[in-house]
mmCIF file of C-alpha atoms and ligand atoms in Angstrom:
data_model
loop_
_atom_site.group_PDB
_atom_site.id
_atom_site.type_symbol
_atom_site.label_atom_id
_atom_site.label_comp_id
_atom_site.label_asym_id
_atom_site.label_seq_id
_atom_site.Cartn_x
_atom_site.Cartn_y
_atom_site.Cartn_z
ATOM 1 C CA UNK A 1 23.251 -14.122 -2.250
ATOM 2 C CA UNK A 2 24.714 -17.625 -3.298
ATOM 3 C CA UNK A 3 25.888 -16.229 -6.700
ATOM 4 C CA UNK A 4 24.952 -19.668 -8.184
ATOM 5 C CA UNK A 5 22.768 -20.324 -10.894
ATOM 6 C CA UNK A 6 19.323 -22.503 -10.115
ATOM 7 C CA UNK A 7 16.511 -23.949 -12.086
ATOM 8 C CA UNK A 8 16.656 -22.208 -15.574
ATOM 9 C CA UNK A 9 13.954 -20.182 -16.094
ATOM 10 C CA UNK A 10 14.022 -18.629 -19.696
ATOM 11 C CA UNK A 11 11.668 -15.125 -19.012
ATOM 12 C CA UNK A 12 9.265 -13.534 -17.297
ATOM 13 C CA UNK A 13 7.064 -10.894 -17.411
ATOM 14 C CA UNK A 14 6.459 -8.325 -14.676
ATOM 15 C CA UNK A 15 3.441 -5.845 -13.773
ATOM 16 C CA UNK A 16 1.997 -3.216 -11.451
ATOM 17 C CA UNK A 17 -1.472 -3.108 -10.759
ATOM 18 C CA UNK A 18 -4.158 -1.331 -8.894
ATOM 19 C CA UNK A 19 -3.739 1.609 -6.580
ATOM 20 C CA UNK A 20 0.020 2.709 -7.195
ATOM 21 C CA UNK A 21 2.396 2.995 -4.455
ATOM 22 C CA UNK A 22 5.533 4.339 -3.767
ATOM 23 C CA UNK A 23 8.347 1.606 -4.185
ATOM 24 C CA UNK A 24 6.594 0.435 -6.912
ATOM 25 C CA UNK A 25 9.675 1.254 -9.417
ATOM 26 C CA UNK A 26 11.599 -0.272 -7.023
ATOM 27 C CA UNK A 27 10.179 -3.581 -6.757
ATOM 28 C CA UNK A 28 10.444 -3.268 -10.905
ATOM 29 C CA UNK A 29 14.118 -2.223 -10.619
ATOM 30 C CA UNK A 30 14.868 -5.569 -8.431
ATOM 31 C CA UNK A 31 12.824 -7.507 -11.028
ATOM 32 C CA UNK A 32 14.662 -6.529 -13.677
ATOM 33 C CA UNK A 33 17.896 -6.424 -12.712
ATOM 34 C CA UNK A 34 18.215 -9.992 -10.532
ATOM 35 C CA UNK A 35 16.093 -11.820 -13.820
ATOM 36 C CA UNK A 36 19.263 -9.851 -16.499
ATOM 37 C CA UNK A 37 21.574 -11.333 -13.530
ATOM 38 C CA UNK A 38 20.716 -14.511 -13.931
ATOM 39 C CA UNK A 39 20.343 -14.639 -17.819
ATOM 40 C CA UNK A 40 16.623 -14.626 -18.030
ATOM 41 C CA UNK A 41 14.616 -12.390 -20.236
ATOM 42 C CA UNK A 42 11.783 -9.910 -18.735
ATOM 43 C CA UNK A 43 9.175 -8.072 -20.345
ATOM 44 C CA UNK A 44 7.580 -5.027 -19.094
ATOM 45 C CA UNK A 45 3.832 -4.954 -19.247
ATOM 46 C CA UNK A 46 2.353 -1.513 -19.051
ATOM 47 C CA UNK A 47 -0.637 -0.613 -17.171
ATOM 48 C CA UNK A 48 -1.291 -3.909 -15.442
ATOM 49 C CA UNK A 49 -3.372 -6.568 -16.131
ATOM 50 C CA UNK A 50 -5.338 -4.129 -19.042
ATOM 51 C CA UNK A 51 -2.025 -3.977 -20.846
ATOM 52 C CA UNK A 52 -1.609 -7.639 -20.780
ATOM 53 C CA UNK A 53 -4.961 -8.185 -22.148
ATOM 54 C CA UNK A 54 -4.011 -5.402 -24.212
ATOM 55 C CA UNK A 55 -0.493 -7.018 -25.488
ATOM 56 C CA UNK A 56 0.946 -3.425 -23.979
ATOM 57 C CA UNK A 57 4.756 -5.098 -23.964
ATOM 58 C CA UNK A 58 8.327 -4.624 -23.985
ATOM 59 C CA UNK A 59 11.358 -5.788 -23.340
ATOM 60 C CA UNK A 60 12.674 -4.896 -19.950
ATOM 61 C CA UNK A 61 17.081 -4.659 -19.682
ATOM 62 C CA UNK A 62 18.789 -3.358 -16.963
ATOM 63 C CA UNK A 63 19.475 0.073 -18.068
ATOM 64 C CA UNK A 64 15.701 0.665 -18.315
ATOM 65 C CA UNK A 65 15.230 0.688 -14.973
ATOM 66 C CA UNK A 66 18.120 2.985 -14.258
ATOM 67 C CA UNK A 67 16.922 6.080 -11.725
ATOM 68 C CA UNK A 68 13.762 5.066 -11.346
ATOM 69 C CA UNK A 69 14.521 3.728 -7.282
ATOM 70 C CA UNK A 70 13.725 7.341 -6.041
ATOM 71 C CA UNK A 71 10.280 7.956 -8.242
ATOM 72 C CA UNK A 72 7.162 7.750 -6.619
ATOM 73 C CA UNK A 73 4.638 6.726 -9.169
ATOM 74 C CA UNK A 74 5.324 3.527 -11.283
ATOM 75 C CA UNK A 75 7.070 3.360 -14.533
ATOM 76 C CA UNK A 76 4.945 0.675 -16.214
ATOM 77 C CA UNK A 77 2.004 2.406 -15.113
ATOM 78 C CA UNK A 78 -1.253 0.703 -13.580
ATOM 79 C CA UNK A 79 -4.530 0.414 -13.982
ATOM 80 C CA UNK A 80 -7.999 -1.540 -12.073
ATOM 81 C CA UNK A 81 -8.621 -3.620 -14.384
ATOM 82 C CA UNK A 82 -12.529 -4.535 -14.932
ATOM 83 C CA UNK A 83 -11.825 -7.049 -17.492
ATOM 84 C CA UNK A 84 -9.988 -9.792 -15.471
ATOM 85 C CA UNK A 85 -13.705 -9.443 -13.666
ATOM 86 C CA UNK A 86 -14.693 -11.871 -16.466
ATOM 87 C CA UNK A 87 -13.962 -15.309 -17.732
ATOM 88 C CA UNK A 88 -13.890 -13.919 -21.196
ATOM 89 C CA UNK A 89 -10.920 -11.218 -20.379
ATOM 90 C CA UNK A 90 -8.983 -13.760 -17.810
ATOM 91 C CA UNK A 91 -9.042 -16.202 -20.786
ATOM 92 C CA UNK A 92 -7.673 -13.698 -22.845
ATOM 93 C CA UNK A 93 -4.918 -12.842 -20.663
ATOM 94 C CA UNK A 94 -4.186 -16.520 -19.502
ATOM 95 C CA UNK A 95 -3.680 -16.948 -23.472
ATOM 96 C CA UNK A 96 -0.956 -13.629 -23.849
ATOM 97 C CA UNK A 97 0.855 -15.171 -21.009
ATOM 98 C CA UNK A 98 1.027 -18.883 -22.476
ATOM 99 C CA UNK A 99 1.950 -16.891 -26.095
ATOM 100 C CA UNK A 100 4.457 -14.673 -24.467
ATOM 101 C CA UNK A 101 6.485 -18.002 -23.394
ATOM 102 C CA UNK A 102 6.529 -16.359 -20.009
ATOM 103 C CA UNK A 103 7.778 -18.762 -17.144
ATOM 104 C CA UNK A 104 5.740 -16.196 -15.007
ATOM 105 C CA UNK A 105 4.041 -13.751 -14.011
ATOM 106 C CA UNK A 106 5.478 -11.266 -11.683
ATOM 107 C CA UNK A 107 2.401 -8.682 -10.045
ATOM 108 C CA UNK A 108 3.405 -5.820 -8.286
ATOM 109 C CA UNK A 109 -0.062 -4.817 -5.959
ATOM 110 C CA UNK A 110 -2.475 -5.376 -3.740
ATOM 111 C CA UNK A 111 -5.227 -8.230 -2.916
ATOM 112 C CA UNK A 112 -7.172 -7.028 -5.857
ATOM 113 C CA UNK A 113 -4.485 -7.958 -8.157
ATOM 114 C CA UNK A 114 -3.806 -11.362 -5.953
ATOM 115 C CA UNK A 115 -7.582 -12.087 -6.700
ATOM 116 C CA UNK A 116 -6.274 -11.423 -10.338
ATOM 117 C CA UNK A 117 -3.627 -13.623 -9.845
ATOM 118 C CA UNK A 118 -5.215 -16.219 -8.319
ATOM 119 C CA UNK A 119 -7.878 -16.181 -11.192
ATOM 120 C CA UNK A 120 -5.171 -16.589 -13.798
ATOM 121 C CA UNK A 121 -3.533 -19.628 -11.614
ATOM 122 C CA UNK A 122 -6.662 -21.860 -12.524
ATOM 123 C CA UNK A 123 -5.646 -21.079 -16.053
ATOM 124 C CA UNK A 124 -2.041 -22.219 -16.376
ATOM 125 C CA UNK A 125 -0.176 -18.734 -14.967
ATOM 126 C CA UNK A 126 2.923 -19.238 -12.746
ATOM 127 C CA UNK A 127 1.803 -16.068 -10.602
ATOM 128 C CA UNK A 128 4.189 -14.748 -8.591
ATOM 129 C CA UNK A 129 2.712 -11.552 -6.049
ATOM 130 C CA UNK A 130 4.443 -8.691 -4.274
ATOM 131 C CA UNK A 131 2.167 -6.780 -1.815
ATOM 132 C CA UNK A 132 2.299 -3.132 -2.597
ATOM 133 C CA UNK A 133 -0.407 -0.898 -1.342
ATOM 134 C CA UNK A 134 -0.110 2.493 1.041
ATOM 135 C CA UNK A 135 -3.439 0.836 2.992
ATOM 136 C CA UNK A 136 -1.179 -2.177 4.431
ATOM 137 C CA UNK A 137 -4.513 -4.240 4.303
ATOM 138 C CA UNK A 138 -2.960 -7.550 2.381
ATOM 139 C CA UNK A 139 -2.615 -10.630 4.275
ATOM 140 C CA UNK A 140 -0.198 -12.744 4.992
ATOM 141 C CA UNK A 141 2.292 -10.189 5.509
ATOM 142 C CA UNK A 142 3.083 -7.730 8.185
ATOM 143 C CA UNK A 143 4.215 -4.765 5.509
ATOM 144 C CA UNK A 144 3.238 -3.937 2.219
ATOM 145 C CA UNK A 145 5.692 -1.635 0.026
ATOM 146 C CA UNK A 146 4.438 2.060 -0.163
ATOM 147 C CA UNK A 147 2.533 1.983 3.873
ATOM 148 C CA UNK A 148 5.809 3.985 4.913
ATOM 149 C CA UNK A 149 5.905 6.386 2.313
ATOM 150 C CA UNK A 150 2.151 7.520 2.572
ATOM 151 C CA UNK A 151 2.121 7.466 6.642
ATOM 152 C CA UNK A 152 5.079 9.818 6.542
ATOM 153 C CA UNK A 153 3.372 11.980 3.863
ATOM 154 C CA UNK A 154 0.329 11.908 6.443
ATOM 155 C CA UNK A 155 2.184 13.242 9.244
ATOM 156 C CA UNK A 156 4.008 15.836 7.142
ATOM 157 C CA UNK A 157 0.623 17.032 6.577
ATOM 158 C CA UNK A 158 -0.226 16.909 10.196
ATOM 159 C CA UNK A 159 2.910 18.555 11.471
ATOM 160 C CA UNK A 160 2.055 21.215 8.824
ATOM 161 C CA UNK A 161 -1.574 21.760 9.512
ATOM 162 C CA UNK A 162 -0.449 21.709 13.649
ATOM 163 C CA UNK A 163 1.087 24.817 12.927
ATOM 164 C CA UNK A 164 -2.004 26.630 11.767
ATOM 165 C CA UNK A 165 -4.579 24.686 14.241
ATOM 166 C CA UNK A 166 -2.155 25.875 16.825
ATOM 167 C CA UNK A 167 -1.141 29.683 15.518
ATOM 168 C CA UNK A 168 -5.024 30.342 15.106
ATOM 169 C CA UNK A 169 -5.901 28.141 18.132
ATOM 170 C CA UNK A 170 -8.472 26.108 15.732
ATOM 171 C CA UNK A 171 -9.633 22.838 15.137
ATOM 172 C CA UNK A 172 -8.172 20.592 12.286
ATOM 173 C CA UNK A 173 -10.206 17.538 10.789
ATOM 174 C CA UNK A 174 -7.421 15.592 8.172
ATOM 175 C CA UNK A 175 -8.826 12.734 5.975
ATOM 176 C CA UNK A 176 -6.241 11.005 5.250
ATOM 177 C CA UNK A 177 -6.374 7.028 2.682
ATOM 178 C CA UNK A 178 -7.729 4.020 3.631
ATOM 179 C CA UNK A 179 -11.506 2.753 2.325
ATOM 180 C CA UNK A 180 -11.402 -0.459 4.214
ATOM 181 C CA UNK A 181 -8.490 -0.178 6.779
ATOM 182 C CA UNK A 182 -7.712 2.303 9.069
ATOM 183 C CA UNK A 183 -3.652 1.359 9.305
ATOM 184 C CA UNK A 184 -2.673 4.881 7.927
ATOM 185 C CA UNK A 185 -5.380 6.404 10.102
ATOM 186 C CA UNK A 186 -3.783 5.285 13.628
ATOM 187 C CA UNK A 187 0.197 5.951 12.466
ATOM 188 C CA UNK A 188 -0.693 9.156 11.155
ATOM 189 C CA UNK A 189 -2.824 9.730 14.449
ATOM 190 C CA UNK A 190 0.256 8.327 16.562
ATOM 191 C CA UNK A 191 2.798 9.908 14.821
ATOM 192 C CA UNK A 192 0.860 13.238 14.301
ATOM 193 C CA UNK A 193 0.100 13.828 17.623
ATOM 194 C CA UNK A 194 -3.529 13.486 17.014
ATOM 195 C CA UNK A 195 -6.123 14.033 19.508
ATOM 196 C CA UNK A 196 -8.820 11.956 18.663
ATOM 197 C CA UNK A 197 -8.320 8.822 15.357
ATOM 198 C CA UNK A 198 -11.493 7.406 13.603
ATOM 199 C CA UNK A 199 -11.327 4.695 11.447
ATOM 200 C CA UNK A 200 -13.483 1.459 10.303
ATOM 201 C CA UNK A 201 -12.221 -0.863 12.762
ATOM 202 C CA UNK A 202 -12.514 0.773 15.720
ATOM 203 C CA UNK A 203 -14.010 -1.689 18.577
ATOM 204 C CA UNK A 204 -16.312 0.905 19.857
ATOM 205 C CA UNK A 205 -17.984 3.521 17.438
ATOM 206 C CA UNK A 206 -15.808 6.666 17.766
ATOM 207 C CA UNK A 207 -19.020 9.064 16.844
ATOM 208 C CA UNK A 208 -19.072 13.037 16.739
ATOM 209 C CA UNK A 209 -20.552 12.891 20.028
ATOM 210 C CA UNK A 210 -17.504 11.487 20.823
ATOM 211 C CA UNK A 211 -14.781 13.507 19.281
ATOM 212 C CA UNK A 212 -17.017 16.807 20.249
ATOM 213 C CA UNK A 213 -17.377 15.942 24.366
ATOM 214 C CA UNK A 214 -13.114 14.880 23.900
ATOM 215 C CA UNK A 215 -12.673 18.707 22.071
ATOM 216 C CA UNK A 216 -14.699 20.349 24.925
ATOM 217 C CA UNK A 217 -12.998 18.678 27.772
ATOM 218 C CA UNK A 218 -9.658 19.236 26.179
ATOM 219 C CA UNK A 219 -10.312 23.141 26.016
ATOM 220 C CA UNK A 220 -11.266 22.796 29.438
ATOM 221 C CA UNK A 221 -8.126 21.723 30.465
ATOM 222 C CA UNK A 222 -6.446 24.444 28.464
ATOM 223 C CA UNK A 223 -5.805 22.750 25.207
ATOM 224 C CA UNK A 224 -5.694 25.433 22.150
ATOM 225 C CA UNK A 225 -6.270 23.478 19.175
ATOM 226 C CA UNK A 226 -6.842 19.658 18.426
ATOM 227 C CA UNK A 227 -5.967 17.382 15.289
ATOM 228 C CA UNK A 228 -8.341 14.642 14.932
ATOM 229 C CA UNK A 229 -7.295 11.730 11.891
ATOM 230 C CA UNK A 230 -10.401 10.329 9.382
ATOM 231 C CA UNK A 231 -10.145 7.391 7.881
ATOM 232 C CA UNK A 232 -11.204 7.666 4.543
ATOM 233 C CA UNK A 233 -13.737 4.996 4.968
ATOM 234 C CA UNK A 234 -15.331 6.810 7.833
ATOM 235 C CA UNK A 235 -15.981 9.667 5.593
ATOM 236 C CA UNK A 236 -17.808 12.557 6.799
ATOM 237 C CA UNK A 237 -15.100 14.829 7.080
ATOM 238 C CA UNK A 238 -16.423 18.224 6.122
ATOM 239 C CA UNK A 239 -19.680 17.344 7.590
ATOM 240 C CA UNK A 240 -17.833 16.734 11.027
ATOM 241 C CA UNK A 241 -15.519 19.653 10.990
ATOM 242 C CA UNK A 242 -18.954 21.727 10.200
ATOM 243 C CA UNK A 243 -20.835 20.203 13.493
ATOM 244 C CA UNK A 244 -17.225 20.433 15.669
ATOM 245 C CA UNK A 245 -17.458 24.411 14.669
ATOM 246 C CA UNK A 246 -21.247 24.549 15.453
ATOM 247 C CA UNK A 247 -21.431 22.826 18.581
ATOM 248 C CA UNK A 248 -18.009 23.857 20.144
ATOM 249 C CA UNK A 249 -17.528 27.609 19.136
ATOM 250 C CA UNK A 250 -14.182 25.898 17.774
ATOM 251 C CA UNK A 251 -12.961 27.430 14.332
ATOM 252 C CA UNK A 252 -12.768 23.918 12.402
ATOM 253 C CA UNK A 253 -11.351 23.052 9.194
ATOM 254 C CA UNK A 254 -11.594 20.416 7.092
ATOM 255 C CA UNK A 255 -8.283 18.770 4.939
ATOM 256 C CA UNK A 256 -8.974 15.683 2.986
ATOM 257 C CA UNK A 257 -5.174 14.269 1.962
ATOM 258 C CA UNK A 258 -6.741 12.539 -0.940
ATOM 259 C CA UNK A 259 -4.294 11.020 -3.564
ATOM 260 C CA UNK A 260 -1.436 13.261 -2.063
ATOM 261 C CA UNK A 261 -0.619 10.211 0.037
ATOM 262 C CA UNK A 262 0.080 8.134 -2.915
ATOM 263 C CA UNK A 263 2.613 10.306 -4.900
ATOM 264 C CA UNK A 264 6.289 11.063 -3.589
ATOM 265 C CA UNK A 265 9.512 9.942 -3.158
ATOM 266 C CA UNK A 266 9.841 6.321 -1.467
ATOM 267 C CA UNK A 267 11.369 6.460 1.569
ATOM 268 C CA UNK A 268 14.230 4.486 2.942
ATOM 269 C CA UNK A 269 11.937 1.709 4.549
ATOM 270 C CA UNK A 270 9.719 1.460 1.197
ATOM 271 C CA UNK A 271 13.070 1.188 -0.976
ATOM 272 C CA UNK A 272 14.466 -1.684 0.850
ATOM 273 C CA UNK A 273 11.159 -3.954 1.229
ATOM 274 C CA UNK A 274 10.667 -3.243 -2.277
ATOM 275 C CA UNK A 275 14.441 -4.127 -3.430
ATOM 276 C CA UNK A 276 14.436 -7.453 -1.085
ATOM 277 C CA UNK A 277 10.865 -8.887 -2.108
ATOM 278 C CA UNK A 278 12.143 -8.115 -5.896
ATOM 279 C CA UNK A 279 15.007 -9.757 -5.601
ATOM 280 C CA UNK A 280 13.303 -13.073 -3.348
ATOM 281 C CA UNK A 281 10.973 -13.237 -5.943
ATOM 282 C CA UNK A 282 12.868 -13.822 -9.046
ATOM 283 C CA UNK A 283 14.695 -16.402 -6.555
ATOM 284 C CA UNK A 284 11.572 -18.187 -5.878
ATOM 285 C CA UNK A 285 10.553 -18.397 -9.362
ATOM 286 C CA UNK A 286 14.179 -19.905 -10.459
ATOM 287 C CA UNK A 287 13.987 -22.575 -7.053
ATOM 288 C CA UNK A 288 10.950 -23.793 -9.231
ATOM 289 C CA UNK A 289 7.845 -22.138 -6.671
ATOM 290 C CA UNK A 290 4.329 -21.885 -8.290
ATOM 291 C CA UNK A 291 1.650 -19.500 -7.204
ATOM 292 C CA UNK A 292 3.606 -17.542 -4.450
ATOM 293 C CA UNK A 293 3.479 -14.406 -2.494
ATOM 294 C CA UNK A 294 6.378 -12.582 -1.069
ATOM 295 C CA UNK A 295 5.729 -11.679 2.674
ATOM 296 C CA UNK A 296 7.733 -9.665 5.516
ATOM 297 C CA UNK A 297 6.859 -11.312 9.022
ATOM 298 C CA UNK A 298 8.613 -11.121 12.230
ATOM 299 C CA UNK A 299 11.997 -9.685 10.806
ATOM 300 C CA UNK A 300 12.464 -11.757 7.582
ATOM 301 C CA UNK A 301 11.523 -12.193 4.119
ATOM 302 C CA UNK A 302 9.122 -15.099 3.471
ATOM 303 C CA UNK A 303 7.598 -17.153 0.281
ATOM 304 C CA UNK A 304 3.556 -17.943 1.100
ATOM 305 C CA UNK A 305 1.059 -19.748 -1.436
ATOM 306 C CA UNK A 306 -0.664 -17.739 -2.970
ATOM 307 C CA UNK A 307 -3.839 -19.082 -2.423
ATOM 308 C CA UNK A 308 -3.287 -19.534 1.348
ATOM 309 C CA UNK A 309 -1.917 -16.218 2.044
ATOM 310 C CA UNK A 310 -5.171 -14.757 0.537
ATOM 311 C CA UNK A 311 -7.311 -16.700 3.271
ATOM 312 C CA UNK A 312 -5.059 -15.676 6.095
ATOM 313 C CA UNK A 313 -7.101 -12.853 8.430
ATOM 314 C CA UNK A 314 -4.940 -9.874 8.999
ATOM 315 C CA UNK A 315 -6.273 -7.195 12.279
ATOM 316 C CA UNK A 316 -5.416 -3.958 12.929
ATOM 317 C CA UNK A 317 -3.739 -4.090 16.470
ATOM 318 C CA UNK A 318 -6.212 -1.380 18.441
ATOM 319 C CA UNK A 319 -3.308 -0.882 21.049
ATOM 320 C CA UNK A 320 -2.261 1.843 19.119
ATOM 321 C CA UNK A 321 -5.527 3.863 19.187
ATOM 322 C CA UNK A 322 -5.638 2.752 23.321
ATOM 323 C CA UNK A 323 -2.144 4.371 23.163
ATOM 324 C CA UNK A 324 -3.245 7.485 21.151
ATOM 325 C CA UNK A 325 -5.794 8.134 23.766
ATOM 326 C CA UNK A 326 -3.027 7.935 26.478
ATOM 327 C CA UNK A 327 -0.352 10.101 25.218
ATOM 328 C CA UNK A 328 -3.050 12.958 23.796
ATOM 329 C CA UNK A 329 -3.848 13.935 27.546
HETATM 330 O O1 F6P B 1 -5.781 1.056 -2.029
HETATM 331 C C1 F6P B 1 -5.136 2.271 -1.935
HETATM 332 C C2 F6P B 1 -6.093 3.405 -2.010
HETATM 333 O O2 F6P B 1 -5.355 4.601 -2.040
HETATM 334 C C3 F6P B 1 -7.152 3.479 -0.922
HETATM 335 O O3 F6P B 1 -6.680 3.994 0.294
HETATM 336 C C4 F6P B 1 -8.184 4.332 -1.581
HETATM 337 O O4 F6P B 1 -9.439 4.129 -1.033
HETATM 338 C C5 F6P B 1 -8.155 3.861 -2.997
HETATM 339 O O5 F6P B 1 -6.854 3.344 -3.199
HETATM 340 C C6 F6P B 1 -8.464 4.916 -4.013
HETATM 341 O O6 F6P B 1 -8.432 4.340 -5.275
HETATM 342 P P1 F6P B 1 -8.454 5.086 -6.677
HETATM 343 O O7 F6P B 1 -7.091 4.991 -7.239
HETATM 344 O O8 F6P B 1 -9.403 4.275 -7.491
HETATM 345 O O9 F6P B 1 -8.863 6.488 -6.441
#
């Protein structure tokens, strides 16, 4: 920190939107606290981009964001928006911004709120992004703020239901998040202990033919119970866990982590990415940046466009699965 004071910006506002995540309040806290720093005014806006349509606002001070760092959750609320689907409602919202006086827009989220964003750009907005889902799907960035907190909820689960699989020498099937990406699928998986990880990437289709033969020839080498990790975008849990038990003679149960994974306590990792984008962000909207997108790549904290970092192609890396299957012998 330089301590000295840049382009004067006069305020900004500052929202969380979409799925929630944990580190959410403390992304907000950073917000809030660098922008009273540096003598510029902040509004809150609750429940994302609804509650700017909405004129949900308030003024945000320093004090207002006092122990918030270690809630999950997110103190301004959220909300999927449908509204900032159409011109009609982005106008709208463009307009509240431009009334507000706001020098910009600070969104807390994922790529559905950078498509929001992005939208809002074309209209005048000075949108500034930080990426904040569990699923760790956003471009342009090699961590996203909650991905810790909801992996290590995962294998709490895991470590929990190993102790049953194992006492009653069962089968366990755990669903844990992730529609589109399987990232919390193959850390759980890894850091579970798993057996056997499906999830919508996988290079070659991981089918219940699949996990059943790997179940079988684990028993056969004396094995007594196996974890196996669903994406949620695989689906089929119950369904599997019913055909494991029928085909195998294997007690199986089903688990499906659900929402579980987005609640809780941020942990350590979660708290700093979220502090450190915070804080860069206000920077980059005082050194004068437009349209930007806080990123962590390779060790440090970067500032993308906006628009570019939503055409970048982000890929699971599938060496961790290969590496699942190597260590679950
Ligand atoms: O994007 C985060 C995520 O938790 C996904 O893993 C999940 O598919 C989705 O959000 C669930 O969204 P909702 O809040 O609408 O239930």
């Amino acid at each position: 920190m330089t301590g000295m004071k840049e382009k004067k910006i006069r305020k900004i506002g500052v929202l969380t939107s979409g799925g929630d995540a944990p580190g959410m309040n403390a992304a907000i806290r950073a917000v809030v606290r660098t922008a009273r720093y540096y003598d510029i005014d902040v509004v809150g806006i609750r429940k994302g981009y609804a509650g700017l349509i909405g004129g949900e606002i308030k003024e945000m001070y320093s004090k207002d964001v006092s122990n918030v760092m270690n809630l999950g959750g997110t103190i301004l609320h959220t909300a999927r928006c449908p509204e900032m689907m159409t011109e009609e409602g982005l106008d709208k919202a463009a307009a509240i911004y431009k009334i507000l006086g706001l020098d910009a827009l600070v969104v807390i989220g994922g790529d559905g709120s950078y498509r929001g964003l992005a939208e809002l750009s074309k209209r005048g907005v000075n949108g500034i992004g930080i990426p904040a889902t569990i699923d760790l799907d956003m471009c342009g960035t090699e961590y996203t703020i909650g991905f810790d907190t909801a992996v290590n909820t995962g294998m709490d689960a895991l470590n929990k239901l190993r102790d049953t699989s194992n006492s009653h020498e069962r089968c366990s099937v755990v669903e844990v998040m992730g529609r589109d990406a399987g990232y919390i699928a193959v850390w759980c998986g890894m850091c579970g202990g798993a057996e056997e990880v499906m999830f919508p990437e996988e290079k070659e289709v991981i089918d219940s033919s699949k996990v059943i033969q790997q179940i079988l020839e684990n028993r056969s080498i004396g094995k007594r119970h196996n974890l196996i990790v669903v994406a949620e975008g695989v689906g089929g849990t119950q369904k599997l866990a019913k055909e494991i038990q029928e085909v195998t003679g294997i007690q199986t149960r089903a688990t499906i982590l659900g929402h579980l994974q987005r609640g809780g306590s941020p942990t350590a990792t979660d708290r700093m990415h979220a502090s450190m984008m915070g804080y860069y962000a206000v920077k980059a909207i005082m050194e004068g940046k437009q349209n930007v997108v806080m990123a962590y790549n390779s060790g440090k904290y970067e500032v993308l466009d906006l628009l570019e970092s939503m055409e970048m192609k982000k890929t699971l890396d599938q060496e961790i699965y290969d590496v699942i299957k190597v260590l679950a012998i």
